[in-house]
Amino acid sequence: MEKQIRNRASQLIEGFCSFLRKCIYSIVSIGPIPKHIAFIMDGNRRYAKRHNLEEGSGHRAGFSALMKMLKYCYELNVKYVTIYAFSINNFKRRPEEVQSTMNLIQEKIEGLIEEESIVNRYGVKVNFIGDLNRIRQVGSRTGYDRYLAQLAGRALDMHCVHVDE
């Protein structure tokens, strides 16, 4: 019984949030919508430390938030999204941390291949920009290579970038 009440409450909250989002979209849509938005994936480690979470949990939370933002960008007809995901400076961190982050990136790229992913649902085209050889040096590019093979004529361009020094 308690589980049913929690499920119902969750559905009500989700429905209310959806309604609020539609209201906000209606208001925002009155003005000009940018064609290009950029996100800098920064602060995930600090977030995890501040909330006493396991190493890597902040990056997972950041990825989840990013997927929500991509959905909102799609709903608002933002055509281009750039994501600064892994700075060249991040390679200066502990090797275990770099490898852990690369493993997470690999896992998430593999997830983008899945049919039900937000990228496939909305026809998002992903371009990886930067020194991709560094990715090869740290970990496998299998997911990246498989994903590139599946890209064709997508509606929303998303660019994953890392900045060289």
Coordinates of N, CA and C in Angstrom, one line a residue:
M1 N 0.8 -1.2 0.0 CA 0.0 0.0 0.0 C 0.9 1.3 0.0
E2 N 1.9 1.2 0.9 CA 2.8 2.4 1.0 C 3.5 2.6 -0.4
K3 N 3.9 1.5 -1.0 CA 4.6 1.6 -2.3 C 3.7 2.3 -3.3
Q4 N 2.4 1.9 -3.4 CA 1.5 2.4 -4.3 C 1.3 3.9 -4.1
I5 N 1.3 4.3 -2.8 CA 1.1 5.8 -2.5 C 2.3 6.5 -3.0
R6 N 3.5 6.0 -2.8 CA 4.8 6.6 -3.2 C 4.8 6.7 -4.7
N7 N 4.4 5.6 -5.4 CA 4.3 5.6 -6.9 C 3.4 6.7 -7.4
R8 N 2.2 6.8 -6.8 CA 1.2 7.8 -7.2 C 1.7 9.2 -6.9
A9 N 2.4 9.4 -5.8 CA 2.9 10.7 -5.5 C 4.0 11.1 -6.5
S10 N 4.8 10.1 -6.8 CA 5.9 10.3 -7.8 C 5.3 10.7 -9.2
Q11 N 4.2 10.0 -9.6 CA 3.5 10.3 -10.9 C 3.0 11.7 -10.8
L12 N 2.4 12.1 -9.7 CA 1.8 13.5 -9.6 C 2.9 14.5 -9.7
I13 N 4.0 14.3 -9.0 CA 5.1 15.3 -9.1 C 5.6 15.4 -10.5
E14 N 5.8 14.2 -11.1 CA 6.3 14.2 -12.5 C 5.4 14.9 -13.4
G15 N 4.1 14.7 -13.3 CA 3.1 15.4 -14.1 C 3.1 16.9 -13.9
F16 N 3.3 17.3 -12.6 CA 3.3 18.7 -12.3 C 4.6 19.4 -12.9
C17 N 5.7 18.7 -12.8 CA 6.9 19.2 -13.4 C 6.8 19.3 -14.9
S18 N 6.2 18.3 -15.5 CA 6.0 18.4 -17.0 C 5.1 19.6 -17.3
F19 N 4.1 19.8 -16.6 CA 3.2 21.0 -16.8 C 4.0 22.3 -16.7
L20 N 4.8 22.4 -15.6 CA 5.6 23.6 -15.4 C 6.6 23.8 -16.5
R21 N 7.2 22.7 -17.0 CA 8.2 22.8 -18.1 C 7.5 23.3 -19.3
K22 N 6.3 22.8 -19.6 CA 5.5 23.3 -20.8 C 5.2 24.8 -20.7
C23 N 4.8 25.2 -19.5 CA 4.5 26.6 -19.2 C 5.8 27.5 -19.5
I24 N 6.9 27.0 -18.9 CA 8.2 27.8 -19.1 C 8.5 27.8 -20.6
Y25 N 8.4 26.7 -21.3 CA 8.7 26.7 -22.7 C 7.8 27.7 -23.5
S26 N 6.5 27.8 -23.1 CA 5.6 28.7 -23.8 C 6.1 30.1 -23.6
I27 N 6.6 30.4 -22.4 CA 7.1 31.8 -22.1 C 8.4 32.1 -22.8
V28 N 9.3 31.1 -22.7 CA 10.6 31.3 -23.3 C 10.5 31.4 -24.8
S29 N 9.5 30.6 -25.4 CA 9.4 30.6 -26.9 C 8.9 31.9 -27.5
I30 N 8.4 32.8 -26.6 CA 8.0 34.1 -27.1 C 9.2 34.9 -27.7
G31 N 10.3 34.7 -27.0 CA 11.6 35.4 -27.4 C 12.4 34.6 -28.4
P32 N 13.5 35.1 -28.8 CA 14.4 34.3 -29.7 C 15.0 33.1 -28.9
I33 N 15.0 32.0 -29.6 CA 15.7 30.8 -29.0 C 17.1 30.7 -29.7
P34 N 18.1 30.5 -28.9 CA 19.4 30.4 -29.5 C 19.5 29.2 -30.4
K35 N 20.3 29.3 -31.4 CA 20.5 28.1 -32.3 C 21.6 27.2 -31.7
H36 N 22.5 27.8 -30.9 CA 23.6 27.1 -30.4 C 23.8 27.3 -28.9
I37 N 23.9 26.3 -28.1 CA 24.2 26.4 -26.7 C 25.3 25.5 -26.3
A38 N 26.2 25.9 -25.4 CA 27.3 25.1 -25.0 C 27.3 24.9 -23.5
F39 N 27.7 23.7 -23.1 CA 27.7 23.3 -21.7 C 29.2 22.9 -21.4
I40 N 29.6 23.3 -20.3 CA 30.9 22.9 -19.8 C 30.7 22.0 -18.6
M41 N 31.1 20.7 -18.8 CA 31.0 19.7 -17.8 C 32.0 19.9 -16.7
D42 N 31.8 20.8 -15.8 CA 32.8 21.1 -14.8 C 32.1 21.0 -13.4
G43 N 32.9 20.6 -12.4 CA 32.4 20.5 -11.0 C 31.9 19.2 -10.6
N44 N 31.9 18.2 -11.4 CA 31.4 16.9 -11.0 C 32.1 16.3 -9.8
R45 N 33.4 16.4 -9.8 CA 34.2 15.8 -8.7 C 33.9 16.6 -7.4
R46 N 33.8 17.9 -7.5 CA 33.5 18.8 -6.4 C 32.1 18.4 -5.8
Y47 N 31.2 18.2 -6.7 CA 29.8 17.8 -6.3 C 29.9 16.5 -5.5
A48 N 30.6 15.5 -6.0 CA 30.7 14.2 -5.3 C 31.3 14.4 -4.0
K49 N 32.4 15.2 -3.9 CA 33.1 15.4 -2.6 C 32.2 16.1 -1.6
R50 N 31.5 17.1 -2.1 CA 30.6 17.9 -1.2 C 29.5 17.0 -0.6
H51 N 29.0 16.1 -1.4 CA 27.9 15.2 -1.0 C 28.4 13.8 -0.5
N52 N 29.7 13.7 -0.2 CA 30.3 12.5 0.3 C 29.9 11.3 -0.5
L53 N 30.0 11.4 -1.8 CA 29.7 10.3 -2.8 C 30.9 9.6 -3.2
E54 N 30.8 8.4 -3.7 CA 31.9 7.7 -4.3 C 32.5 8.4 -5.5
E55 N 33.8 8.2 -5.7 CA 34.5 8.8 -6.8 C 33.8 8.3 -8.1
G56 N 33.5 9.2 -9.0 CA 32.8 8.8 -10.2 C 31.3 9.1 -10.2
S57 N 30.7 9.2 -8.9 CA 29.3 9.4 -8.8 C 28.9 10.8 -9.3
G58 N 29.8 11.8 -9.1 CA 29.5 13.1 -9.6 C 29.5 13.2 -11.1
H59 N 30.4 12.4 -11.8 CA 30.4 12.3 -13.2 C 29.1 11.7 -13.7
R60 N 28.6 10.7 -13.0 CA 27.3 10.0 -13.4 C 26.2 11.0 -13.3
A61 N 26.2 11.7 -12.2 CA 25.1 12.7 -12.0 C 25.2 13.8 -13.1
G62 N 26.4 14.2 -13.4 CA 26.6 15.2 -14.5 C 26.1 14.7 -15.8
F63 N 26.3 13.5 -16.1 CA 25.9 12.9 -17.4 C 24.3 12.9 -17.4
S64 N 23.7 12.5 -16.3 CA 22.3 12.4 -16.2 C 21.7 13.8 -16.4
A65 N 22.2 14.8 -15.8 CA 21.8 16.2 -16.0 C 21.9 16.6 -17.4
L66 N 23.0 16.2 -18.0 CA 23.3 16.6 -19.4 C 22.2 16.0 -20.3
M67 N 21.8 14.7 -20.1 CA 20.8 14.1 -20.9 C 19.5 14.8 -20.8
K68 N 19.2 15.3 -19.6 CA 17.9 16.1 -19.4 C 18.0 17.4 -20.2
M69 N 19.2 18.1 -20.2 CA 19.4 19.3 -20.9 C 19.3 19.1 -22.4
L70 N 19.8 18.0 -22.9 CA 19.7 17.7 -24.3 C 18.2 17.6 -24.7
K71 N 17.5 16.9 -23.9 CA 16.0 16.8 -24.2 C 15.4 18.2 -24.2
Y72 N 15.7 19.0 -23.3 CA 15.1 20.4 -23.2 C 15.6 21.2 -24.5
C73 N 16.8 21.0 -24.9 CA 17.3 21.7 -26.1 C 16.5 21.3 -27.3
Y74 N 16.3 20.0 -27.4 CA 15.5 19.4 -28.5 C 14.1 20.0 -28.5
E75 N 13.5 20.0 -27.3 CA 12.1 20.5 -27.2 C 12.0 22.0 -27.5
L76 N 13.1 22.7 -27.3 CA 13.1 24.2 -27.6 C 13.6 24.5 -29.0
N77 N 13.9 23.4 -29.8 CA 14.4 23.6 -31.1 C 15.8 24.2 -31.2
V78 N 16.6 24.0 -30.2 CA 18.0 24.4 -30.3 C 18.7 23.4 -31.2
K79 N 19.3 24.0 -32.3 CA 19.9 23.1 -33.3 C 21.3 22.5 -33.0
Y80 N 22.1 23.3 -32.3 CA 23.5 22.9 -32.0 C 23.8 23.0 -30.5
V81 N 24.4 21.9 -30.0 CA 24.8 21.9 -28.6 C 26.3 21.5 -28.6
T82 N 27.1 22.2 -27.9 CA 28.5 21.9 -27.7 C 28.7 21.5 -26.3
I83 N 29.4 20.4 -26.0 CA 29.6 20.0 -24.7 C 31.2 19.9 -24.5
Y84 N 31.7 20.7 -23.6 CA 33.1 20.6 -23.2 C 33.2 19.5 -22.2
A85 N 33.6 18.3 -22.5 CA 33.5 17.2 -21.7 C 34.7 16.7 -20.9
F86 N 35.9 16.9 -21.5 CA 37.1 16.4 -20.9 C 38.3 17.3 -21.3
S87 N 38.7 18.2 -20.5 CA 39.8 19.1 -20.8 C 41.1 18.3 -20.8
I88 N 42.0 18.8 -21.6 CA 43.4 18.3 -21.7 C 44.0 18.3 -20.3
N89 N 43.6 19.3 -19.4 CA 44.2 19.3 -18.1 C 43.7 18.2 -17.2
N90 N 42.6 17.6 -17.6 CA 42.1 16.4 -16.8 C 43.1 15.2 -16.9
F91 N 43.9 15.2 -18.0 CA 44.8 14.1 -18.1 C 46.0 14.2 -17.1
K92 N 46.1 15.3 -16.4 CA 47.1 15.5 -15.4 C 46.7 14.9 -14.1
R93 N 45.5 14.5 -13.9 CA 45.1 13.9 -12.7 C 45.7 12.5 -12.5
R94 N 45.4 11.9 -11.3 CA 45.9 10.6 -11.0 C 45.5 9.6 -12.2
P95 N 46.4 8.7 -12.6 CA 46.1 7.8 -13.7 C 44.8 7.0 -13.4
E96 N 44.6 6.6 -12.1 CA 43.4 5.8 -11.8 C 42.1 6.6 -12.1
E97 N 42.2 7.9 -11.7 CA 41.0 8.7 -11.9 C 40.8 9.0 -13.4
V98 N 41.8 9.2 -14.2 CA 41.7 9.4 -15.6 C 41.1 8.1 -16.2
Q99 N 41.6 7.0 -15.9 CA 41.1 5.7 -16.4 C 39.7 5.5 -16.0
S100 N 39.3 5.8 -14.8 CA 37.9 5.6 -14.3 C 37.0 6.5 -15.1
T101 N 37.4 7.8 -15.4 CA 36.6 8.7 -16.2 C 36.5 8.2 -17.6
M102 N 37.6 7.7 -18.2 CA 37.6 7.2 -19.6 C 36.6 6.0 -19.6
N103 N 36.7 5.2 -18.6 CA 35.8 4.0 -18.6 C 34.3 4.5 -18.6
L104 N 34.0 5.5 -17.8 CA 32.7 6.0 -17.8 C 32.3 6.6 -19.1
I105 N 33.2 7.4 -19.7 CA 32.9 7.9 -21.0 C 32.6 6.8 -22.0
Q106 N 33.4 5.7 -22.0 CA 33.2 4.6 -22.9 C 31.9 4.0 -22.6
E107 N 31.5 3.8 -21.4 CA 30.2 3.2 -21.0 C 29.1 4.1 -21.6
K108 N 29.2 5.4 -21.4 CA 28.1 6.3 -21.9 C 28.1 6.4 -23.4
I109 N 29.2 6.3 -24.1 CA 29.2 6.3 -25.5 C 28.5 5.0 -26.0
E110 N 28.8 3.9 -25.3 CA 28.1 2.6 -25.6 C 26.6 2.8 -25.4
G111 N 26.2 3.5 -24.4 CA 24.8 3.8 -24.1 C 24.1 4.6 -25.2
L112 N 24.9 5.5 -25.8 CA 24.3 6.3 -26.9 C 23.9 5.4 -28.1
I113 N 24.6 4.3 -28.2 CA 24.3 3.4 -29.3 C 22.9 2.7 -29.2
E114 N 22.5 2.5 -27.9 CA 21.3 1.8 -27.6 C 20.1 2.5 -28.3
E115 N 19.2 1.7 -28.8 CA 18.1 2.2 -29.5 C 17.2 3.2 -28.7
E116 N 17.0 3.0 -27.4 CA 16.2 3.9 -26.7 C 16.9 5.1 -26.1
S117 N 18.1 5.3 -26.5 CA 18.8 6.5 -26.0 C 18.2 7.8 -26.5
I118 N 18.4 8.8 -25.7 CA 17.9 10.1 -26.1 C 18.5 10.6 -27.5
V119 N 19.7 10.2 -27.7 CA 20.4 10.6 -29.0 C 19.7 9.9 -30.1
N120 N 19.3 8.7 -30.0 CA 18.6 8.0 -31.1 C 17.2 8.4 -31.2
R121 N 16.5 8.6 -30.0 CA 15.1 9.0 -30.0 C 14.9 10.4 -30.8
Y122 N 15.9 11.3 -30.6 CA 15.7 12.6 -31.2 C 16.6 12.8 -32.4
G123 N 17.3 11.8 -32.9 CA 18.0 11.9 -34.1 C 19.2 12.9 -33.9
V124 N 19.9 12.8 -32.8 CA 21.0 13.7 -32.5 C 22.3 13.1 -33.2
K125 N 23.0 14.0 -33.9 CA 24.3 13.7 -34.5 C 25.4 14.1 -33.5
V126 N 26.3 13.3 -33.2 CA 27.4 13.6 -32.2 C 28.7 13.6 -33.0
N127 N 29.4 14.7 -32.8 CA 30.8 14.9 -33.4 C 31.7 15.0 -32.2
F128 N 32.8 14.2 -32.3 CA 33.8 14.3 -31.2 C 35.0 15.1 -31.8
I129 N 35.3 16.1 -31.0 CA 36.3 17.1 -31.5 C 37.5 17.1 -30.5
G130 N 38.7 17.2 -31.0 CA 39.8 17.3 -30.1 C 40.9 16.2 -30.5
D131 N 41.8 16.1 -29.6 CA 42.9 15.1 -29.9 C 42.4 13.7 -29.5
L132 N 41.8 13.0 -30.4 CA 41.2 11.7 -30.1 C 42.2 10.6 -29.9
N133 N 43.5 10.9 -30.3 CA 44.5 9.9 -30.0 C 44.8 9.8 -28.5
R134 N 44.5 10.9 -27.8 CA 44.7 10.8 -26.3 C 43.7 9.8 -25.7
I135 N 42.5 9.7 -26.3 CA 41.5 8.8 -25.9 C 42.0 7.4 -26.1
R136 N 42.6 7.2 -27.3 CA 43.1 5.8 -27.7 C 44.2 5.4 -26.7
Q137 N 45.0 6.4 -26.3 CA 46.2 6.1 -25.4 C 45.7 5.6 -24.0
V138 N 44.6 6.2 -23.5 CA 44.1 5.9 -22.2 C 43.2 4.7 -22.2
G139 N 42.4 4.6 -23.2 CA 41.4 3.5 -23.1 C 41.0 3.1 -24.5
S140 N 40.0 2.2 -24.6 CA 39.5 1.7 -25.8 C 38.6 2.7 -26.5
R141 N 38.7 2.7 -27.8 CA 37.8 3.6 -28.6 C 36.7 2.8 -29.3
T142 N 36.5 1.6 -28.8 CA 35.5 0.7 -29.5 C 34.1 1.3 -29.6
G143 N 33.6 1.8 -28.4 CA 32.3 2.4 -28.4 C 32.3 3.7 -29.3
Y144 N 33.3 4.5 -29.2 CA 33.4 5.6 -30.1 C 33.3 5.3 -31.6
D145 N 34.1 4.3 -32.0 CA 34.2 3.9 -33.4 C 32.9 3.3 -33.8
R146 N 32.2 2.5 -32.9 CA 30.9 1.9 -33.3 C 29.9 3.0 -33.4
Y147 N 29.9 4.0 -32.5 CA 28.9 5.0 -32.6 C 29.1 5.8 -33.9
L148 N 30.3 6.2 -34.2 CA 30.5 6.9 -35.5 C 30.0 6.2 -36.7
A149 N 30.1 4.9 -36.7 CA 29.6 4.1 -37.8 C 28.0 4.2 -37.9
Q150 N 27.4 4.6 -36.9 CA 25.9 4.6 -36.9 C 25.4 6.0 -37.2
L151 N 26.2 7.0 -37.3 CA 25.7 8.4 -37.5 C 25.4 8.6 -38.9
A152 N 24.2 9.3 -39.1 CA 23.9 9.7 -40.5 C 22.7 10.6 -40.4
G153 N 22.8 11.8 -41.0 CA 21.7 12.7 -41.2 C 20.9 13.0 -39.9
R154 N 21.5 13.3 -38.8 CA 20.8 13.5 -37.6 C 20.3 15.0 -37.5
A155 N 19.3 15.3 -36.8 CA 18.7 16.6 -36.7 C 19.4 17.6 -35.8
L156 N 19.8 17.2 -34.6 CA 20.5 18.1 -33.7 C 22.0 17.7 -33.6
D157 N 22.8 18.6 -33.8 CA 24.3 18.4 -33.7 C 24.7 18.6 -32.3
M158 N 25.4 17.6 -31.7 CA 26.0 17.8 -30.4 C 27.5 17.5 -30.6
H159 N 28.3 18.5 -30.1 CA 29.7 18.4 -30.3 C 30.4 18.1 -28.9
C160 N 31.1 17.1 -28.8 CA 31.9 16.8 -27.5 C 33.3 17.3 -27.8
V161 N 33.7 18.2 -26.9 CA 35.0 18.8 -27.2 C 35.9 18.7 -26.0
H162 N 37.2 18.6 -26.2 CA 38.1 18.8 -25.1 C 39.1 19.8 -25.6
V163 N 39.6 20.7 -24.7 CA 40.4 21.8 -25.1 C 41.9 21.5 -24.9
D164 N 42.6 21.7 -26.0 CA 44.1 21.6 -25.9 C 44.7 22.7 -25.2
E165 N 45.9 22.5 -24.6 CA 46.6 23.6 -23.9 C 47.1 24.6 -24.9

